Short mmCIF file of C-alpha atoms in Angstrom, two decimals:
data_model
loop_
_atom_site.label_atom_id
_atom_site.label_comp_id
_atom_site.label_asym_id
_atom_site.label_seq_id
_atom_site.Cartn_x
_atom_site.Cartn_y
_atom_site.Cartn_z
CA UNK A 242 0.00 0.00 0.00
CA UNK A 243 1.30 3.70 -0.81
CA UNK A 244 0.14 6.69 0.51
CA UNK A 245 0.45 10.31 -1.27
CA UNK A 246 -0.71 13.67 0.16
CA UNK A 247 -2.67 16.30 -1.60
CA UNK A 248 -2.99 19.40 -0.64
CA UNK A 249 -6.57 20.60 0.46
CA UNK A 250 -8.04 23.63 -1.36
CA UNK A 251 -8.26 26.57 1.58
CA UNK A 252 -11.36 27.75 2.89
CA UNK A 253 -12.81 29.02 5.93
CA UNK A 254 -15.60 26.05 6.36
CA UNK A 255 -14.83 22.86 5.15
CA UNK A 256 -16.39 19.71 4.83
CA UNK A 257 -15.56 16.34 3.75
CA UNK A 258 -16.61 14.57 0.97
CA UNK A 259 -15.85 10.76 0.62
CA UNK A 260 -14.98 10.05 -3.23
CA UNK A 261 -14.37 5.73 -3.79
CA UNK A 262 -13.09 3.96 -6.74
CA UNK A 263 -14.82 1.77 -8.53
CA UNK A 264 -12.62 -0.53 -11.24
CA UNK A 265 -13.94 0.50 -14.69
CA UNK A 266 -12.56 -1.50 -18.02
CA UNK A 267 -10.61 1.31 -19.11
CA UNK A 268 -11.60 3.83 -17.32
CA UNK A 269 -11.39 5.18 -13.46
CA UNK A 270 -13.56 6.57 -11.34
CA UNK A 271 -11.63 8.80 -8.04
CA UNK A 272 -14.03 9.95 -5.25
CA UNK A 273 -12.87 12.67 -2.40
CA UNK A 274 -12.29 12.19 1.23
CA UNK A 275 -10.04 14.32 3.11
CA UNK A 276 -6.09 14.61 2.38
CA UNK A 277 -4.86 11.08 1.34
CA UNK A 278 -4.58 8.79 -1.62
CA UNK A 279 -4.68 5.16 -0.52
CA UNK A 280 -4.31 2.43 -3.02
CA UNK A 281 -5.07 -0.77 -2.74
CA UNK A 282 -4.54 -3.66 -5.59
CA UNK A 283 -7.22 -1.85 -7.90
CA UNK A 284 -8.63 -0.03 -5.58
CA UNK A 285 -7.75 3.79 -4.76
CA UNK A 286 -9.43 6.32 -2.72
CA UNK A 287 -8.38 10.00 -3.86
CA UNK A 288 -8.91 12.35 -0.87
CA UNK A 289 -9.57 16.18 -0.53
CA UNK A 290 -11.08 18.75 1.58
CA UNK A 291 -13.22 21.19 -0.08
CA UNK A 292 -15.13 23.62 0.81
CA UNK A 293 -19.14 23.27 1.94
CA UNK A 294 -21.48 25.07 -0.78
CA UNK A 295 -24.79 26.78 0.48
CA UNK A 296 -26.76 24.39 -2.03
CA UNK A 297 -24.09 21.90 -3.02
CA UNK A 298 -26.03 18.99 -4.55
CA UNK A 299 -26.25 15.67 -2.42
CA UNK A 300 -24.07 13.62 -4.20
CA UNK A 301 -21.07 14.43 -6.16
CA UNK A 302 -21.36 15.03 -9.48
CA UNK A 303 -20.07 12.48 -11.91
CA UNK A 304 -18.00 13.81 -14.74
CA UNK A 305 -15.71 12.05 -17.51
CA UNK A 306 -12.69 13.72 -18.26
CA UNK A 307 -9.86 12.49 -20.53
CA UNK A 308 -6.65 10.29 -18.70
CA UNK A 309 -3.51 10.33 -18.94
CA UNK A 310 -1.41 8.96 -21.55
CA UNK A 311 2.07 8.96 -19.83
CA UNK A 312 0.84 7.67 -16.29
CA UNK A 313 -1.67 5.43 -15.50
CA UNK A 314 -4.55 6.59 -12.80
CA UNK A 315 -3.91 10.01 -13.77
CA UNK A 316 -5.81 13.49 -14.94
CA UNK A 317 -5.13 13.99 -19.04
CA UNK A 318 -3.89 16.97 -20.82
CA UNK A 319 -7.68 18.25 -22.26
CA UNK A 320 -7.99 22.07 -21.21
CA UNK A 321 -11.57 21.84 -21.89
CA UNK A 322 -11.66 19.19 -19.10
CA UNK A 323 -9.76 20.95 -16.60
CA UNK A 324 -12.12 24.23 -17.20
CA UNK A 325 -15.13 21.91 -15.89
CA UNK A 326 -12.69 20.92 -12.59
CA UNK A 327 -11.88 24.29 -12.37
CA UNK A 328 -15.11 25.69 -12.56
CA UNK A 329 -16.37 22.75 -9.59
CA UNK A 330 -13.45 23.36 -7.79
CA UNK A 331 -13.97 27.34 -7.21
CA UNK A 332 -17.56 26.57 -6.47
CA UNK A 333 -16.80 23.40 -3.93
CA UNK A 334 -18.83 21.14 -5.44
CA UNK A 335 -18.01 17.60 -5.17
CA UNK A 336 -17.15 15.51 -8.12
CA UNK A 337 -16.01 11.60 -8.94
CA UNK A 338 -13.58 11.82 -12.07
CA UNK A 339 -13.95 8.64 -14.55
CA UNK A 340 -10.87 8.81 -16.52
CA UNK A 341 -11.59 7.93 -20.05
CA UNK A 342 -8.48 6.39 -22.31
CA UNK A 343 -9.71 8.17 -25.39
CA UNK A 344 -7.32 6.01 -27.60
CA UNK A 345 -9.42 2.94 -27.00
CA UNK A 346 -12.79 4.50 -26.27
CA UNK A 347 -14.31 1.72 -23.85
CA UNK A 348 -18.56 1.13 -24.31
CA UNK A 349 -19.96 2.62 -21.08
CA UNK A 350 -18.32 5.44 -22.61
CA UNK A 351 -19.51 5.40 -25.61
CA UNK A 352 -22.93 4.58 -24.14
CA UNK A 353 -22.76 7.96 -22.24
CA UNK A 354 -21.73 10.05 -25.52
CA UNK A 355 -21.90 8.41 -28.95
CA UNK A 356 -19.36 11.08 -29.89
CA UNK A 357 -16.88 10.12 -27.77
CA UNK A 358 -16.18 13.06 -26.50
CA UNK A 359 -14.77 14.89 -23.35
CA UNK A 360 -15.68 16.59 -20.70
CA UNK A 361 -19.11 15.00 -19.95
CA UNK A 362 -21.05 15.46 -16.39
CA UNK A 363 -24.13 14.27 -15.34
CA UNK A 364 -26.36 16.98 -14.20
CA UNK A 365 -29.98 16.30 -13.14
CA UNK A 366 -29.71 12.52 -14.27
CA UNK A 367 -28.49 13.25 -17.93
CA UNK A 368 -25.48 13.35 -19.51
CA UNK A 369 -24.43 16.49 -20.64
CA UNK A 370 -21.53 17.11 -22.93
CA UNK A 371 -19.82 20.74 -24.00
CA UNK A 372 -17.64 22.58 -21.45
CA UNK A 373 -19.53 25.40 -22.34
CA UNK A 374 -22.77 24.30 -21.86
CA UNK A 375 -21.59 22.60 -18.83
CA UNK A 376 -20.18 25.86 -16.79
CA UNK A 377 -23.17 27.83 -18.02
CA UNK A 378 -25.57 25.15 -16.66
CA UNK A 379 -23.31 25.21 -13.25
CA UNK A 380 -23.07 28.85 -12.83
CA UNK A 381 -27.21 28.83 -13.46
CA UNK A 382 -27.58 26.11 -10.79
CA UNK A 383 -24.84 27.13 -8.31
CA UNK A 384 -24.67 30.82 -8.58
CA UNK A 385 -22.15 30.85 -5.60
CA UNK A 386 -19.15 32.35 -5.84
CA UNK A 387 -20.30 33.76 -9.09
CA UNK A 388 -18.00 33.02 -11.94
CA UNK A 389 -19.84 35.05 -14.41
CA UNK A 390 -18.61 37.89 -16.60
CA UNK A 391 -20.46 40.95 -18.09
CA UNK A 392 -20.43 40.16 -22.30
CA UNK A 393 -18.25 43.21 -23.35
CA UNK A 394 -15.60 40.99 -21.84
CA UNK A 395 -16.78 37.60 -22.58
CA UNK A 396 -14.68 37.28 -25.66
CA UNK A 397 -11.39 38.75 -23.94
CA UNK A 398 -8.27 36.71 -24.69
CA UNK A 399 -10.55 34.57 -27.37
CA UNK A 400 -7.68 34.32 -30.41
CA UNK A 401 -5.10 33.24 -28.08
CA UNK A 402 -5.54 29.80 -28.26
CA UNK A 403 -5.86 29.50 -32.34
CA UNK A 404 -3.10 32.02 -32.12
CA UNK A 405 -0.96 29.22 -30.00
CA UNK A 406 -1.78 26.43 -32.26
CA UNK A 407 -0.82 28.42 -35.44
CA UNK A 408 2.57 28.97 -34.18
CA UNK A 409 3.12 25.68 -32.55
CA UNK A 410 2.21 24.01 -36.00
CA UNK A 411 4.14 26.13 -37.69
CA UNK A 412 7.64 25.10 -40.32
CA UNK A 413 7.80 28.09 -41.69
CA UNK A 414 9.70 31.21 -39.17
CA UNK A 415 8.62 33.61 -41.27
CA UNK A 416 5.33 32.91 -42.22
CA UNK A 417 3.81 35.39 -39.30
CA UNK A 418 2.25 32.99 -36.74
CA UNK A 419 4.51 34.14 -33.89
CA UNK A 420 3.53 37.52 -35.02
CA UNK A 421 -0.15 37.08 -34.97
CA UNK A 422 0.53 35.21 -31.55
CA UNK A 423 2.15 38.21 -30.40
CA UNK A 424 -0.32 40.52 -31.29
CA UNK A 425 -3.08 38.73 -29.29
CA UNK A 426 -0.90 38.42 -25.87
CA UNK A 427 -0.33 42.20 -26.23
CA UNK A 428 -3.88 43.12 -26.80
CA UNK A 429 -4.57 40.61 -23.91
CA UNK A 430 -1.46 42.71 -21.97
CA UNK A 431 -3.20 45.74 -22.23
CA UNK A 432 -6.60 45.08 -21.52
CA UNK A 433 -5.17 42.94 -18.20
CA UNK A 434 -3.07 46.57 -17.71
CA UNK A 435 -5.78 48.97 -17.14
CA UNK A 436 -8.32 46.43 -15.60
CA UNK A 437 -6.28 43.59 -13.81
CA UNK A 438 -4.98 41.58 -12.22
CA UNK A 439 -8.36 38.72 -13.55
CA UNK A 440 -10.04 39.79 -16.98
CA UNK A 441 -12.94 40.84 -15.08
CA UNK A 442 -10.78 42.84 -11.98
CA UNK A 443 -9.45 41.91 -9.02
CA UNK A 444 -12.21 38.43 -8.64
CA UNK A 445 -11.27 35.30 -11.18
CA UNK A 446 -14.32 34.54 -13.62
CA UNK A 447 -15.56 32.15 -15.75
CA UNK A 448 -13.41 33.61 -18.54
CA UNK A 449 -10.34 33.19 -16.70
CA UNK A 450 -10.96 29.45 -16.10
CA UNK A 451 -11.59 28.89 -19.68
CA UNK A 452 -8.29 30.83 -20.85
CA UNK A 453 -6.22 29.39 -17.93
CA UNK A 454 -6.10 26.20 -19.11
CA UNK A 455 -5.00 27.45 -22.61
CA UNK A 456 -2.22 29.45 -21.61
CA UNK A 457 -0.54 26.32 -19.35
CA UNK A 458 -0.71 24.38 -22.59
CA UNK A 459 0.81 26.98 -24.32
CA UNK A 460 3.37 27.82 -22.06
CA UNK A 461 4.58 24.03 -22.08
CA UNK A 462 3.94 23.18 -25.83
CA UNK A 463 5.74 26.13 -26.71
CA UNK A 464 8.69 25.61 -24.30
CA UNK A 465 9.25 22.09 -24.93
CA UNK A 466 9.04 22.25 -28.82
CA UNK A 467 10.10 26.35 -29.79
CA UNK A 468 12.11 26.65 -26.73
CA UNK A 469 9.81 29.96 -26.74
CA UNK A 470 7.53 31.81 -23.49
CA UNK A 471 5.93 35.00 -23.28
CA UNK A 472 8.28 37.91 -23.54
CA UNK A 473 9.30 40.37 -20.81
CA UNK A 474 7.76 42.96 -22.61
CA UNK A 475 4.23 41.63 -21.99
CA UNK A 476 4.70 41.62 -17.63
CA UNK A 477 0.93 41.91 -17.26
CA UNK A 478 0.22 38.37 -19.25
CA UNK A 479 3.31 37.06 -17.31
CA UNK A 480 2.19 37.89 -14.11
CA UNK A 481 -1.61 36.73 -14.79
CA UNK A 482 0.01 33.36 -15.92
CA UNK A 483 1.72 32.97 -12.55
CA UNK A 484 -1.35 34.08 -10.48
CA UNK A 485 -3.98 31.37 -12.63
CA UNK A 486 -1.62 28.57 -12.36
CA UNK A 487 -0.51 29.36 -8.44
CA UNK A 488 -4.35 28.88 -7.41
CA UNK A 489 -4.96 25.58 -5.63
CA UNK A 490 -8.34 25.10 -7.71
CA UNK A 491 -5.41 24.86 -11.07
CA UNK A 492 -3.17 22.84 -9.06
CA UNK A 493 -5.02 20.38 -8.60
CA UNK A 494 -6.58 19.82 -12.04
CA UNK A 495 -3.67 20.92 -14.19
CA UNK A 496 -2.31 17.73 -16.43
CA UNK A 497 1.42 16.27 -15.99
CA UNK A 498 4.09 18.55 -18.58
CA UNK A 499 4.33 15.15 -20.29
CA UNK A 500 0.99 14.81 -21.58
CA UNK A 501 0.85 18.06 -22.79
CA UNK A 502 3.87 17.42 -24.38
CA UNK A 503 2.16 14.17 -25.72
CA UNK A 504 -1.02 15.49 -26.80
CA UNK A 505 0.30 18.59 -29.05
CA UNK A 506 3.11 15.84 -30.35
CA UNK A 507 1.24 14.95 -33.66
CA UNK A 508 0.04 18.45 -34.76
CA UNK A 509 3.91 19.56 -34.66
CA UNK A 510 5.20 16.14 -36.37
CA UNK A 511 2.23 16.87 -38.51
#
C-alpha cells in the first residue's frame, strides 16, 4: 500500500466529501475524502477537503474527463476538461472523475456520448456534454461564488488559443504565426493593464478558467518544442500566468508537462 498527500483547497468552512473507486474496463472513477490517496490492488481512494457550498447537490457530481497517456490513474492533458474541474473546484462542489483512455474508447463510454467526446457530467440525471454548456448550466444552478462575466468581456483573450496552435504548427519562421501570436498576448497585456490583475478585476471569472487552461498548454507546448515563453515585454500576461496557475483550484486539475507534451506531439510532427 502507498500513501500520497494532496494538498486541500483553503477555505474558511470545510467539509468532507468521501470520493471511492470503482474498477472500470478502461476507465477510473476517483471519489474525495479528506487529504490522502490510498491504493489498494485496484482499488484507490483520492482524498480532498473542499469547501461546503450553500446548495451543493447531495451527491457528487459524476463527470468524464480524458486520462492520462504517460501515467496510469492520472488526470489527461484536455484544457476543456480541466475548465469543468476548475469551474467545480472554485464553487466546492463535489465531483467523482472517470478517466476515459480516449485512444481505445471503452462502451460505457460510448454509451454515455456516442461522440466520444470529453468533458461530460451528469447533471440532473443526464449526460451532458460541451464545457460550455456545462459551466453555463453550473453557474445557473450554483450561482455561488459567481464566476460570471459581463459580455463586453466575454470574448477577452478569445484568439489566443488559435493564435498558439498556429505557431506551434508552424515550419515556416517567417510565415507570421509568432507575429499574430504576439499581437493577441499584447492586446490581452493591455486590456489585463488597465483592468487587472483577472479579466474581469481583481475576482477570477468564468473567462479566466476557460483561458487558464489554454495558456498552461501553451506555455509548455511552446517551451518544450520552440524553446519559446511570453516575452518580458508583456509583464501583465506574465504575471496573470503565474497568479492562474498558483491557485490551488489549477493545481489540482492541471495535467502532468508530459501529456501536454504528448497530446500537441502529432500536430507539430504533422
Amino acid at each position: 500500500m502507498s500513501t500520497a498527500r494532496i494538498q486541500p483547497t483553503a477555505s474558511a468552512l470545510s467539509s468532507t466529501i468521501k470520493h471511492h473507486l470503482r474498477p472500470l474496463r478502461n476507465g477510473v472513477v476517483f471519489t474525495t475524502s479528506p487529504r490522502h490517496l490510498t491504493r489498494h490492488g485496484t482499488k484507490r481512494a483520492l482524498s480532498v477537503s473542499m469547501s461546503a457550498s450553500a446548495s451543493a447537490p447531495p451527491n457528487p457530481f459524476e463527470i468524464c474527463v480524458k486520462a492520462s497517456v504517460t501515467v496510469p490513474n492520472k488526470l489527461g492533458d484536455c484544457p476543456f476538461c480541466q475548465r469543468v474541474l476548475l469551474t467545480l473546484e472554485e464553487k466546492h462542489l463535489p465531483y467523482d472523475l472517470k478517466l476515459v483512455d480516449l485512444v481505445n474508447k471503452p462502451e460505457w463510454f460510448l454509451k454515455i456520448n456516442a461522440d466520444g467526446k470529453v468533458p461530460v457530467i451528469k447533471l440532473d440525471e443526464k449526460w451532458v456534454a460541451d464545457s460550455d454548456i456545462i459551466t453555463q448550466a453550473l453557474e445557473d444552478k450554483y450561482p455561488e461564488p459567481p464566476l460570471g462575466i459581463p459580455p463586453e468581456k466575454a470574448s477577452i483573450g478569445s484568439k489566443i488559443f488559435s493564435a498558439f496552435i498556429g505557431f506551434l504548427k508552424s515550419k515556416d519562421p517567417n510565415d507570421g504565426t509568432e507575429q499574430a501570436l504576439l499581437n493577441e498576448l499584447s492586446s490581452f497585456n493591455d486590456h489585463l493593464k488597465d483592468n487587472g490583475p483577472f479579466i474581469n478585476g481583481k475576482d477570477v471569472s468564468a473567462v479566466d478558467l476557460s483561458l487558464g487552461p489554454k495558456l498552461y498548454h501553451l506555455e509548455i507546448a511552446l517551451g518544450h518544442y520552440k524553446n519559446w515563453s511570453v516575452p518580458d515585454s508583456l509583464p501583465y500576461v506574465q504575471s496573470y500566468t503565474k497568479t492562474i496557475f498558483s491557485r490551488d483550484s489549477f493545481i489540482k486539475t492541471r495535467a502532468l508537462p508530459e501529456d501536454v507534451i504528448a497530446g500537441w506531439r502529432p500536430k507539430v510532427l504533422g
